[in-house]
C-alpha cells in the first residue's frame, strides 16, 4: 500500500486542532447514525465555549448527542432530519428543530444548497492503494454533503469497514484525524411472542425470490426469523442489521433473483454489531449506495417483487398512517417509509407492508383509531397505503373502498377496542358492521 501517511502528513492533525477550524455560525453535517465520528462530536462540545450558533444537521443520532443537552442552546442548534432517543427531548422543548423530508431528498438538500453546508464531519475507513477512503457503514447523504462543504474534516478509523460503492479521495479532505475507536453499535432487539405473531403474518406475504426492505426494530427482525426455509431472497433496503447476516450465512439471501443489482445486497446505511460490520468489510457482494439511489421510488419500482416492511404509531379507519408523531410531539420522522411504500407499490409484484402491534401503552391505547390524534402528521397517505399487519392478522387496503378498509382494519384491531370502532363504523357508513 502507498504510504499515504507520508503523502498526506500535512493534513494529519490532532482532534483539537481539526475542530478549531469550526467557526461560530457554521452549519455542520454529521455522518448519519452509527457512522458518526464520536471523537469529533466530543471535541466540538468540548470547544462549546468559543462557539455560538453552530447548526448541526443529520438524520438519526445513535450517539449521545451532547450538543442537545440543556445549556448548549447558545452554542449549538440541532436541525434533525429524523428524531431519535437522544435528540427527541431537545426537539420537544424547542431547543432543536425538525425538518420534514423524505430520506431520498437529503442529498439534494445539501447538493443544491437548500440546507447550506459549511463543514462536514466524516468517519472513514483507512485509504486503499489509490488513496480512496470508504464511507463504510453510512453512505446515504455523506458524499453530497462532503462535496457541498467548504471544509471537510475526517476521522480515519481502522474499525470502519471498507465497503464497496462510494468513497472519497484523500485529496478532497482538508484535515485528517487518526483515531481508532469502536463504532457505535446497535444490539439486536428482543423478540417476544407479540413480535413473533406479527412477524409470522408478515412472513406469510413473502415468497421465494422476493427482495426485502426492512425498517428498524423488533418486528423486521422477527420477520427474518421466519424466513429460514425461503430461497433466493434479495436485499434492497435503506438499512439492514445483524438479522440479515444470519440469513445470508444460511444461504437464504442470495440476491440472485433481483431485477436490478443482481447478486448484490444494496443499502445506504448499516446499524448493528461487529458481526454486521465484519460481514460487510471488503465484501464485494455488498454495495453501499447513496440514499437518492436506494430510496428513490423510481429505482425501487424497478425491483420486481420487492416487499417493504415498516412500522407505525397509528392507523385511522381510512388507512392513513402516522408513523412519526404522538399528538403534536415529533417522535421520529418519515425516514424512508414513504420512499419504499411508493416504490414497492409501483413495482411489479411489489407489496408495501406496515406492521405494528394493535395496542401500545400496556394495552391501554389502540393503534387503530377512528381519527389520528389531533396534531399528528400523516406519514403514509391513504392513497399510498397497502398492507397493514398486526398480531390479529392482515388487512389489505389497496383498491378497497373506505367502508371495506374500515372493516378490514377493525378485524385486526385488539378485541377490547373493536366495539368502539364498530360503533364508529356504523355511524360513519350508515350500515351494520
Ligand atoms: N400513542 C401513544 N404512544 C404511542 C403510540 C400511540 N399511538 N404508538 C407508539 N407509542 C409510543 C410507545 O408506547 C413507545 O413508548 P415508550 O418508548 O415510552 O415505550 C414509543 O411510542 C415507541 O413505540 P414502538 O411501537 O415501540 O416503536 P418502534 O420502536 O416499534 O418504532 C416507529 C415504531 C413507527 C416509531 C418507527 O418504526 C418509525 O420511526 N417509523 C418511521 C420511519 C420509518 O418507517 N422508516 C423506515 C425505515 S427505518
Short mmCIF file of C-alpha atoms and ligand atoms in Angstrom, two decimals:
data_model
loop_
_atom_site.label_atom_id
_atom_site.label_comp_id
_atom_site.label_asym_id
_atom_site.label_seq_id
_atom_site.Cartn_x
_atom_site.Cartn_y
_atom_site.Cartn_z
CA UNK A 1 0.00 0.00 0.00
CA UNK A 2 1.25 3.51 -0.85
CA UNK A 3 2.48 5.42 2.18
CA UNK A 4 -0.48 7.77 2.43
CA UNK A 5 0.64 8.98 5.86
CA UNK A 6 3.80 10.40 4.27
CA UNK A 7 1.96 11.86 1.31
CA UNK A 8 -0.78 13.43 3.40
CA UNK A 9 1.23 14.17 6.56
CA UNK A 10 0.42 17.86 6.21
CA UNK A 11 -3.30 17.07 6.64
CA UNK A 12 -2.97 14.93 9.77
CA UNK A 13 -3.79 16.97 12.88
CA UNK A 14 -4.98 16.36 16.42
CA UNK A 15 -8.72 16.25 17.01
CA UNK A 16 -8.46 19.55 18.96
CA UNK A 17 -6.73 21.24 16.04
CA UNK A 18 -9.17 19.89 13.46
CA UNK A 19 -12.20 21.15 15.39
CA UNK A 20 -10.52 24.55 15.95
CA UNK A 21 -11.38 25.26 12.28
CA UNK A 22 -15.12 25.30 13.04
CA UNK A 23 -16.40 28.87 13.43
CA UNK A 24 -19.43 30.41 15.11
CA UNK A 25 -22.40 30.43 12.75
CA UNK A 26 -21.21 27.38 10.75
CA UNK A 27 -23.60 24.70 9.53
CA UNK A 28 -22.08 21.26 10.17
CA UNK A 29 -23.31 17.96 8.72
CA UNK A 30 -22.55 14.82 10.74
CA UNK A 31 -22.31 11.37 9.23
CA UNK A 32 -25.53 9.51 9.93
CA UNK A 33 -26.44 7.02 12.69
CA UNK A 34 -23.71 4.51 13.71
CA UNK A 35 -21.27 6.15 11.28
CA UNK A 36 -20.97 9.33 13.36
CA UNK A 37 -17.43 10.31 14.37
CA UNK A 38 -17.62 10.20 18.15
CA UNK A 39 -14.23 11.87 18.71
CA UNK A 40 -15.16 14.87 16.51
CA UNK A 41 -18.55 15.25 18.23
CA UNK A 42 -16.99 15.09 21.70
CA UNK A 43 -14.32 17.63 20.80
CA UNK A 44 -16.86 20.01 19.25
CA UNK A 45 -18.79 20.02 22.52
CA UNK A 46 -15.50 20.44 24.45
CA UNK A 47 -14.97 23.64 22.46
CA UNK A 48 -18.53 24.89 23.03
CA UNK A 49 -17.40 27.96 24.99
CA UNK A 50 -15.73 29.54 21.96
CA UNK A 51 -18.66 28.79 19.61
CA UNK A 52 -22.06 30.41 19.08
CA UNK A 53 -24.98 29.47 16.86
CA UNK A 54 -23.43 26.45 15.21
CA UNK A 55 -26.09 24.34 13.45
CA UNK A 56 -25.66 20.56 13.49
CA UNK A 57 -27.59 18.62 10.85
CA UNK A 58 -28.04 14.88 10.43
CA UNK A 59 -30.66 12.15 10.26
CA UNK A 60 -30.91 9.96 13.35
CA UNK A 61 -28.33 10.27 16.15
CA UNK A 62 -27.25 6.92 17.53
CA UNK A 63 -24.68 8.55 19.80
CA UNK A 64 -25.44 10.54 22.95
CA UNK A 65 -25.93 13.88 21.12
CA UNK A 66 -24.27 16.01 23.86
CA UNK A 67 -24.89 19.15 21.74
CA UNK A 68 -28.61 18.70 22.52
CA UNK A 69 -28.15 18.88 26.29
CA UNK A 70 -29.82 21.77 28.17
CA UNK A 71 -27.33 24.63 28.43
CA UNK A 72 -25.94 24.05 24.93
CA UNK A 73 -28.56 26.18 23.15
CA UNK A 74 -26.37 29.29 22.94
CA UNK A 75 -23.64 27.28 21.25
CA UNK A 76 -25.42 24.66 19.15
CA UNK A 77 -28.78 24.20 17.48
CA UNK A 78 -29.59 20.78 16.09
CA UNK A 79 -31.61 20.55 12.89
CA UNK A 80 -32.88 16.95 12.81
CA UNK A 81 -33.97 15.28 9.58
CA UNK A 82 -35.14 12.39 11.81
CA UNK A 83 -35.67 12.49 15.56
CA UNK A 84 -34.23 9.77 17.82
CA UNK A 85 -33.92 8.91 21.50
CA UNK A 86 -31.03 11.28 22.22
CA UNK A 87 -32.46 14.27 20.30
CA UNK A 88 -36.21 13.94 20.99
CA UNK A 89 -36.32 15.92 24.23
CA UNK A 90 -34.43 18.86 22.71
CA UNK A 91 -36.88 19.00 19.77
CA UNK A 92 -39.84 18.69 22.14
CA UNK A 93 -38.56 21.53 24.35
CA UNK A 94 -37.86 23.83 21.41
CA UNK A 95 -34.08 23.67 21.80
CA UNK A 96 -33.69 21.80 18.47
CA UNK A 97 -35.61 21.71 15.18
CA UNK A 98 -37.08 19.04 12.94
CA UNK A 99 -37.18 19.40 9.15
CA UNK A 100 -39.79 17.16 7.46
CA UNK A 101 -38.38 15.42 4.37
CA UNK A 102 -38.27 12.14 2.55
CA UNK A 103 -34.92 10.46 3.20
CA UNK A 104 -34.15 10.28 -0.54
CA UNK A 105 -34.26 14.10 -0.69
CA UNK A 106 -31.41 14.72 1.79
CA UNK A 107 -28.58 14.62 -0.81
CA UNK A 108 -30.46 17.17 -2.96
CA UNK A 109 -30.88 19.49 0.04
CA UNK A 110 -27.10 19.54 0.54
CA UNK A 111 -26.11 19.47 -3.14
CA UNK A 112 -28.43 22.30 -4.14
CA UNK A 113 -27.84 24.43 -1.05
CA UNK A 114 -31.37 24.21 0.33
CA UNK A 115 -29.51 23.29 3.51
CA UNK A 116 -26.16 25.09 3.15
CA UNK A 117 -23.13 23.15 4.43
CA UNK A 118 -20.01 24.85 5.78
CA UNK A 119 -18.36 21.87 7.44
CA UNK A 120 -18.76 18.11 7.24
CA UNK A 121 -17.54 15.67 9.91
CA UNK A 122 -16.75 12.27 8.40
CA UNK A 123 -15.64 8.92 9.75
CA UNK A 124 -13.85 6.85 7.12
CA UNK A 125 -12.02 3.60 6.55
CA UNK A 126 -8.26 3.60 6.04
CA UNK A 127 -7.42 4.53 2.44
CA UNK A 128 -6.75 1.97 -0.27
CA UNK A 129 -3.68 1.98 -2.54
CA UNK A 130 -5.13 4.81 -4.59
CA UNK A 131 -5.88 6.99 -1.56
CA UNK A 132 -9.65 6.39 -1.55
CA UNK A 133 -11.37 6.06 1.83
CA UNK A 134 -14.65 4.22 2.06
CA UNK A 135 -17.64 5.86 3.76
CA UNK A 136 -18.15 2.44 5.35
CA UNK A 137 -21.47 1.98 7.11
CA UNK A 138 -23.01 5.41 6.36
CA UNK A 139 -23.14 6.37 2.71
CA UNK A 140 -26.66 7.81 2.47
CA UNK A 141 -26.03 11.58 2.14
CA UNK A 142 -22.33 11.62 3.09
CA UNK A 143 -20.76 12.17 -0.33
CA UNK A 144 -23.13 15.02 -1.39
CA UNK A 145 -22.63 16.71 1.99
CA UNK A 146 -18.83 16.39 1.64
CA UNK A 147 -18.91 17.80 -1.91
CA UNK A 148 -21.04 20.75 -0.79
CA UNK A 149 -18.96 21.54 2.33
CA UNK A 150 -16.35 24.30 2.37
CA UNK A 151 -14.37 22.34 4.96
CA UNK A 152 -14.06 18.54 5.15
CA UNK A 153 -12.79 17.09 8.44
CA UNK A 154 -12.40 13.31 8.56
CA UNK A 155 -11.63 10.81 11.27
CA UNK A 156 -9.84 7.80 9.81
CA UNK A 157 -10.68 4.77 11.91
CA UNK A 158 -9.35 1.33 11.13
CA UNK A 159 -12.54 -0.12 12.64
CA UNK A 160 -14.63 1.45 9.89
CA UNK A 161 -15.28 -1.34 7.37
CA UNK A 162 -14.26 -0.77 3.78
CA UNK A 163 -17.44 -1.15 1.82
CA UNK A 164 -17.95 -1.14 -1.92
CA UNK A 165 -19.91 1.56 -3.69
CA UNK A 166 -18.93 5.06 -2.60
CA UNK A 167 -15.70 6.63 -1.41
CA UNK A 168 -13.79 9.90 -1.04
CA UNK A 169 -10.18 10.61 -2.02
CA UNK A 170 -7.71 11.98 0.50
CA UNK A 171 -7.21 14.94 -1.87
CA UNK A 172 -10.79 16.02 -1.08
CA UNK A 173 -10.26 16.09 2.70
CA UNK A 174 -8.91 19.20 4.45
CA UNK A 175 -7.99 17.77 7.86
CA UNK A 176 -7.44 14.17 8.89
CA UNK A 177 -7.73 12.92 12.46
CA UNK A 178 -6.37 9.42 13.07
CA UNK A 179 -8.31 7.67 15.79
CA UNK A 180 -9.21 4.01 16.08
CA UNK A 181 -12.26 3.63 18.30
CA UNK A 182 -15.10 1.10 18.29
CA UNK A 183 -18.00 2.13 16.06
CA UNK A 184 -21.39 2.84 17.60
CA UNK A 185 -23.31 -0.44 17.73
CA UNK A 186 -26.99 -1.32 17.78
CA UNK A 187 -27.72 -4.51 19.71
CA UNK A 188 -30.33 -6.88 18.21
CA UNK A 189 -33.79 -6.15 19.68
CA UNK A 190 -35.59 -8.59 21.99
CA UNK A 191 -38.17 -10.55 20.05
CA UNK A 192 -41.16 -11.54 22.20
CA UNK A 193 -44.31 -13.52 21.45
CA UNK A 194 -46.08 -10.41 20.14
CA UNK A 195 -43.36 -9.65 17.59
CA UNK A 196 -43.29 -13.33 16.60
CA UNK A 197 -47.04 -13.31 15.89
CA UNK A 198 -46.75 -10.18 13.75
CA UNK A 199 -43.58 -11.49 12.12
CA UNK A 200 -45.34 -14.73 11.21
CA UNK A 201 -48.15 -12.87 9.41
CA UNK A 202 -45.69 -10.67 7.54
CA UNK A 203 -43.57 -13.67 6.58
CA UNK A 204 -46.70 -15.29 5.06
CA UNK A 205 -46.70 -12.46 2.48
CA UNK A 206 -43.07 -13.16 1.45
CA UNK A 207 -42.20 -15.74 -1.21
CA UNK A 208 -39.04 -17.33 -2.62
CA UNK A 209 -37.16 -14.87 -4.82
CA UNK A 210 -38.64 -11.72 -3.25
CA UNK A 211 -36.45 -8.72 -2.40
CA UNK A 212 -36.83 -7.14 1.05
CA UNK A 213 -36.64 -3.67 2.52
CA UNK A 214 -36.60 -3.83 6.29
CA UNK A 215 -37.23 -0.97 8.69
CA UNK A 216 -35.59 -0.87 12.08
CA UNK A 217 -36.75 -2.73 15.19
CA UNK A 218 -38.03 -5.95 16.65
CA UNK A 219 -40.74 -6.62 14.05
CA UNK A 220 -38.43 -6.70 11.00
CA UNK A 221 -36.05 -8.93 12.98
CA UNK A 222 -38.94 -11.21 13.94
CA UNK A 223 -39.92 -11.43 10.25
CA UNK A 224 -36.38 -12.57 9.39
CA UNK A 225 -36.62 -15.36 11.95
CA UNK A 226 -39.49 -16.89 9.91
CA UNK A 227 -37.63 -16.88 6.61
CA UNK A 228 -35.08 -19.64 7.29
CA UNK A 229 -36.56 -22.03 4.71
CA UNK A 230 -37.07 -19.46 1.93
CA UNK A 231 -34.90 -19.46 -1.19
CA UNK A 232 -33.07 -16.75 -3.10
CA UNK A 233 -34.28 -13.73 -1.19
CA UNK A 234 -32.74 -10.37 -2.02
CA UNK A 235 -31.97 -7.22 0.00
CA UNK A 236 -32.53 -3.68 -1.26
CA UNK A 237 -33.06 -1.69 1.90
CA UNK A 238 -32.10 1.74 3.15
CA UNK A 239 -30.52 -0.10 6.09
CA UNK A 240 -30.05 -3.59 7.43
CA UNK A 241 -28.86 -5.17 10.68
CA UNK A 242 -27.38 -8.38 12.08
CA UNK A 243 -30.50 -10.46 11.27
CA UNK A 244 -29.72 -10.29 7.56
CA UNK A 245 -26.20 -11.66 8.18
CA UNK A 246 -27.65 -14.84 9.71
CA UNK A 247 -29.90 -15.38 6.67
CA UNK A 248 -27.02 -14.66 4.29
CA UNK A 249 -24.80 -17.19 6.09
CA UNK A 250 -27.59 -19.80 5.80
CA UNK A 251 -27.72 -19.20 2.03
CA UNK A 252 -31.31 -17.88 2.20
CA UNK A 253 -30.36 -14.43 0.87
CA UNK A 254 -28.56 -14.79 -2.45
CA UNK A 255 -29.84 -11.69 -4.29
CA UNK A 256 -29.90 -13.89 -7.42
CA UNK A 257 -33.46 -13.00 -8.44
CA UNK A 258 -33.15 -9.23 -8.13
CA UNK A 259 -34.13 -7.46 -11.31
CA UNK A 260 -31.52 -4.72 -10.70
CA UNK A 261 -28.20 -5.00 -8.83
CA UNK A 262 -28.47 -8.76 -9.27
CA UNK A 263 -26.30 -10.67 -6.79
CA UNK A 264 -25.78 -7.64 -4.53
CA UNK A 265 -27.02 -6.59 -1.11
CA UNK A 266 -27.86 -2.90 -1.63
CA UNK A 267 -28.15 -0.47 1.25
CA UNK A 268 -27.24 3.08 2.23
CA UNK A 269 -26.51 2.70 5.96
CA UNK A 270 -25.98 -0.11 8.42
CA UNK A 271 -26.72 -0.40 12.11
CA UNK A 272 -25.73 -3.47 14.08
CA UNK A 273 -22.88 -5.10 15.94
CA UNK A 274 -19.33 -6.01 14.95
CA UNK A 275 -20.80 -9.15 13.38
CA UNK A 276 -22.52 -6.98 10.75
CA UNK A 277 -19.55 -4.66 10.31
CA UNK A 278 -17.21 -7.64 9.75
CA UNK A 279 -19.66 -9.13 7.25
CA UNK A 280 -19.68 -6.03 5.05
CA UNK A 281 -15.94 -5.32 5.32
CA UNK A 282 -14.31 -5.83 1.90
CA UNK A 283 -17.37 -7.82 0.82
CA UNK A 284 -17.89 -7.32 -2.92
CA UNK A 285 -21.45 -8.66 -2.61
CA UNK A 286 -22.47 -5.60 -0.56
CA UNK A 287 -22.97 -2.31 -2.42
CA UNK A 288 -23.39 0.76 -0.22
CA UNK A 289 -25.07 3.46 -2.32
CA UNK A 290 -26.34 6.99 -1.70
CA UNK A 291 -29.90 7.32 -0.43
CA UNK A 292 -31.06 9.12 -3.56
CA UNK A 293 -30.42 5.79 -5.29
CA UNK A 294 -31.51 3.22 -2.66
CA UNK A 295 -34.66 5.12 -1.69
CA UNK A 296 -35.62 6.70 -4.99
CA UNK A 297 -39.16 5.33 -5.50
CA UNK A 298 -38.45 5.05 -9.24
CA UNK A 299 -35.40 2.85 -8.57
CA UNK A 300 -37.31 0.75 -6.02
CA UNK A 301 -40.12 0.33 -8.57
CA UNK A 302 -37.70 -1.44 -10.94
CA UNK A 303 -37.29 -4.31 -8.47
CA UNK A 304 -39.92 -6.94 -9.18
CA UNK A 305 -41.45 -8.50 -6.07
CA UNK A 306 -39.97 -6.04 -3.61
CA UNK A 307 -41.56 -6.21 -0.17
CA UNK A 308 -41.17 -3.18 2.09
CA UNK A 309 -41.70 -3.71 5.82
CA UNK A 310 -42.06 -0.67 8.08
CA UNK A 311 -43.93 0.25 11.24
CA UNK A 312 -46.36 2.87 12.55
CA UNK A 313 -47.81 4.51 15.64
CA UNK A 314 -51.42 4.90 14.46
CA UNK A 315 -53.60 3.97 11.51
CA UNK A 316 -57.02 5.52 11.12
CA UNK A 317 -60.07 3.82 9.64
CA UNK A 318 -59.31 5.28 6.18
CA UNK A 319 -55.83 3.74 6.24
CA UNK A 320 -53.92 6.97 6.90
CA UNK A 321 -50.68 6.08 8.66
CA UNK A 322 -48.98 8.15 11.34
CA UNK A 323 -45.50 6.70 11.85
CA UNK A 324 -43.80 9.65 13.47
CA UNK A 325 -45.83 11.69 15.96
CA UNK A 326 -47.55 11.27 19.31
CA UNK A 327 -50.17 14.01 19.08
CA UNK A 328 -48.18 17.08 18.08
CA UNK A 329 -44.90 15.73 19.51
CA UNK A 330 -42.38 14.74 16.86
CA UNK A 331 -41.33 11.23 17.94
CA UNK A 332 -39.28 10.11 14.92
CA UNK A 333 -39.64 11.06 11.26
CA UNK A 334 -40.75 9.79 7.89
CA UNK A 335 -37.28 8.39 7.11
CA UNK A 336 -37.55 6.07 4.14
CA UNK A 337 -41.06 4.82 4.81
CA UNK A 338 -42.87 6.67 2.02
CA UNK A 339 -39.96 6.22 -0.43
CA UNK A 340 -40.34 2.45 -0.12
CA UNK A 341 -44.13 2.35 0.17
CA UNK A 342 -44.36 4.23 -3.13
CA UNK A 343 -41.58 2.25 -4.83
CA UNK A 344 -42.91 -1.14 -3.71
CA UNK A 345 -46.46 -0.24 -4.74
CA UNK A 346 -45.27 0.66 -8.26
CA UNK A 347 -43.07 -2.43 -8.61
CA UNK A 348 -44.35 -5.49 -10.45
CA UNK A 349 -45.44 -7.91 -7.73
CA UNK A 350 -44.35 -5.44 -5.01
CA UNK A 351 -46.04 -5.15 -1.61
CA UNK A 352 -45.77 -2.35 0.96
CA UNK A 353 -46.38 -3.63 4.48
CA UNK A 354 -46.87 -1.59 7.64
CA UNK A 355 -46.55 -3.96 10.60
CA UNK A 356 -47.31 -2.84 14.16
CA UNK A 357 -48.75 -4.06 17.44
CA UNK A 358 -52.51 -3.49 17.74
CA UNK A 359 -52.06 -1.58 21.01
CA UNK A 360 -49.46 0.33 22.97
CA UNK A 361 -49.17 1.79 26.49
CA UNK A 362 -49.56 -1.66 28.14
CA UNK A 363 -52.64 -2.42 26.05
CA UNK A 364 -54.48 0.78 27.02
CA UNK A 365 -54.10 2.59 23.69
CA UNK A 366 -55.34 1.20 20.36
CA UNK A 367 -53.11 1.94 17.39
CA UNK A 368 -56.10 1.51 15.08
CA UNK A 369 -58.20 4.60 15.65
CA UNK A 370 -61.26 6.35 14.14
CA UNK A 371 -59.20 9.55 13.67
CA UNK A 372 -55.49 10.24 14.02
CA UNK A 373 -54.60 12.24 17.13
CA UNK A 374 -55.04 15.98 16.79
CA UNK A 375 -51.77 17.46 15.54
CA UNK A 376 -50.33 14.18 14.21
CA UNK A 377 -48.84 14.09 10.71
CA UNK A 378 -49.93 11.70 8.01
CA UNK A 379 -46.77 9.82 7.11
CA UNK A 380 -48.19 7.40 4.53
CA UNK A 381 -51.36 8.66 2.88
CA UNK A 382 -54.50 6.62 2.39
CA UNK A 383 -53.76 6.60 -1.34
CA UNK A 384 -50.32 5.08 -0.81
CA UNK A 385 -51.17 2.56 1.90
CA UNK A 386 -51.15 -1.13 1.00
CA UNK A 387 -51.00 -3.85 3.74
CA UNK A 388 -51.44 -3.26 7.48
CA UNK A 389 -50.46 -6.17 9.74
CA UNK A 390 -50.99 -6.61 13.49
CA UNK A 391 -50.90 -9.65 15.79
CA UNK A 392 -54.56 -10.19 14.81
CA UNK A 393 -53.93 -10.59 11.09
CA UNK A 394 -53.51 -8.84 7.76
CA UNK A 395 -55.62 -6.02 6.26
CA UNK A 396 -55.08 -5.50 2.53
CA UNK A 397 -56.26 -1.97 1.73
CA UNK A 398 -55.27 -1.29 -1.91
CA UNK A 399 -58.26 -0.81 -4.20
CA UNK A 400 -60.63 -1.12 -1.23
CA UNK A 401 -63.47 1.32 -0.53
CA UNK A 402 -63.47 3.38 2.64
CA UNK A 403 -66.08 1.02 4.07
CA UNK A 404 -64.10 -2.10 3.17
CA UNK A 405 -60.91 -0.57 4.61
CA UNK A 406 -62.55 0.31 7.89
CA UNK A 407 -63.98 -3.20 8.21
CA UNK A 408 -60.61 -4.84 7.39
CA UNK A 409 -58.83 -2.64 9.95
CA UNK A 410 -61.40 -3.31 12.68
CA UNK A 411 -60.84 -7.04 12.13
CA UNK A 412 -57.14 -6.68 13.01
CA UNK A 413 -57.67 -4.26 15.94
CA UNK A 414 -57.38 -5.52 19.53
CA UNK A 415 -60.74 -7.12 20.52
CA UNK A 416 -61.08 -4.72 23.51
CA UNK A 417 -61.25 -1.77 21.12
CA UNK A 418 -63.44 -3.34 18.43
CA UNK A 419 -66.85 -2.37 19.95
CA UNK A 420 -65.98 1.35 19.89
CA UNK A 421 -64.52 1.06 16.37
CA UNK A 422 -67.64 -0.81 15.19
CA UNK A 423 -69.89 1.91 16.66
CA UNK A 424 -67.87 4.47 14.68
CA UNK A 425 -68.13 2.30 11.54
CA UNK A 426 -71.93 2.05 11.83
CA UNK A 427 -72.27 5.80 12.40
CA UNK A 428 -69.92 6.68 9.54
CA UNK A 429 -71.26 4.26 6.92
CA UNK A 430 -74.94 4.11 7.97
CA UNK A 431 -74.92 0.32 7.97
CA UNK A 432 -74.37 -2.68 10.26
CA UNK A 433 -70.78 -3.92 10.65
N1 LIG B 1 -50.00 6.66 21.07
C1 LIG B 1 -49.17 6.96 22.09
N2 LIG B 1 -47.91 6.45 22.20
C2 LIG B 1 -47.51 5.62 21.24
C3 LIG B 1 -48.32 5.25 20.14
C4 LIG B 1 -49.61 5.81 20.09
N3 LIG B 1 -50.44 5.50 19.10
N4 LIG B 1 -47.63 4.39 19.37
C5 LIG B 1 -46.44 4.22 19.94
N5 LIG B 1 -46.36 4.95 21.06
C6 LIG B 1 -45.23 5.01 21.99
C7 LIG B 1 -44.97 3.65 22.59
O1 LIG B 1 -45.73 3.44 23.75
C8 LIG B 1 -43.49 3.71 22.88
O2 LIG B 1 -43.29 4.44 24.07
P1 LIG B 1 -42.10 4.09 25.08
O3 LIG B 1 -40.85 4.37 24.29
O4 LIG B 1 -42.32 5.02 26.21
O5 LIG B 1 -42.27 2.64 25.40
C9 LIG B 1 -42.95 4.56 21.75
O6 LIG B 1 -44.04 5.33 21.25
C10 LIG B 1 -42.37 3.73 20.60
O7 LIG B 1 -43.36 2.84 20.14
P2 LIG B 1 -43.00 1.42 19.49
O8 LIG B 1 -44.24 0.88 18.94
O9 LIG B 1 -42.24 0.58 20.47
O10 LIG B 1 -41.99 1.90 18.38
P3 LIG B 1 -40.98 1.12 17.48
O11 LIG B 1 -39.64 1.14 18.09
O12 LIG B 1 -41.52 -0.20 17.02
O13 LIG B 1 -40.95 2.14 16.24
C11 LIG B 1 -41.96 3.76 14.80
C12 LIG B 1 -42.13 2.44 15.55
C13 LIG B 1 -43.21 3.97 14.00
C14 LIG B 1 -41.71 4.89 15.75
C15 LIG B 1 -40.72 3.60 13.87
O14 LIG B 1 -40.89 2.48 13.04
C16 LIG B 1 -40.51 4.82 13.00
O15 LIG B 1 -39.93 5.78 13.44
N6 LIG B 1 -41.02 4.78 11.74
C17 LIG B 1 -40.99 5.90 10.82
C18 LIG B 1 -39.85 5.82 9.87
C19 LIG B 1 -39.78 4.60 9.05
O16 LIG B 1 -40.69 3.82 8.91
N7 LIG B 1 -38.63 4.42 8.44
C20 LIG B 1 -38.40 3.32 7.57
C21 LIG B 1 -37.13 2.67 7.60
S1 LIG B 1 -36.07 2.82 9.01
#
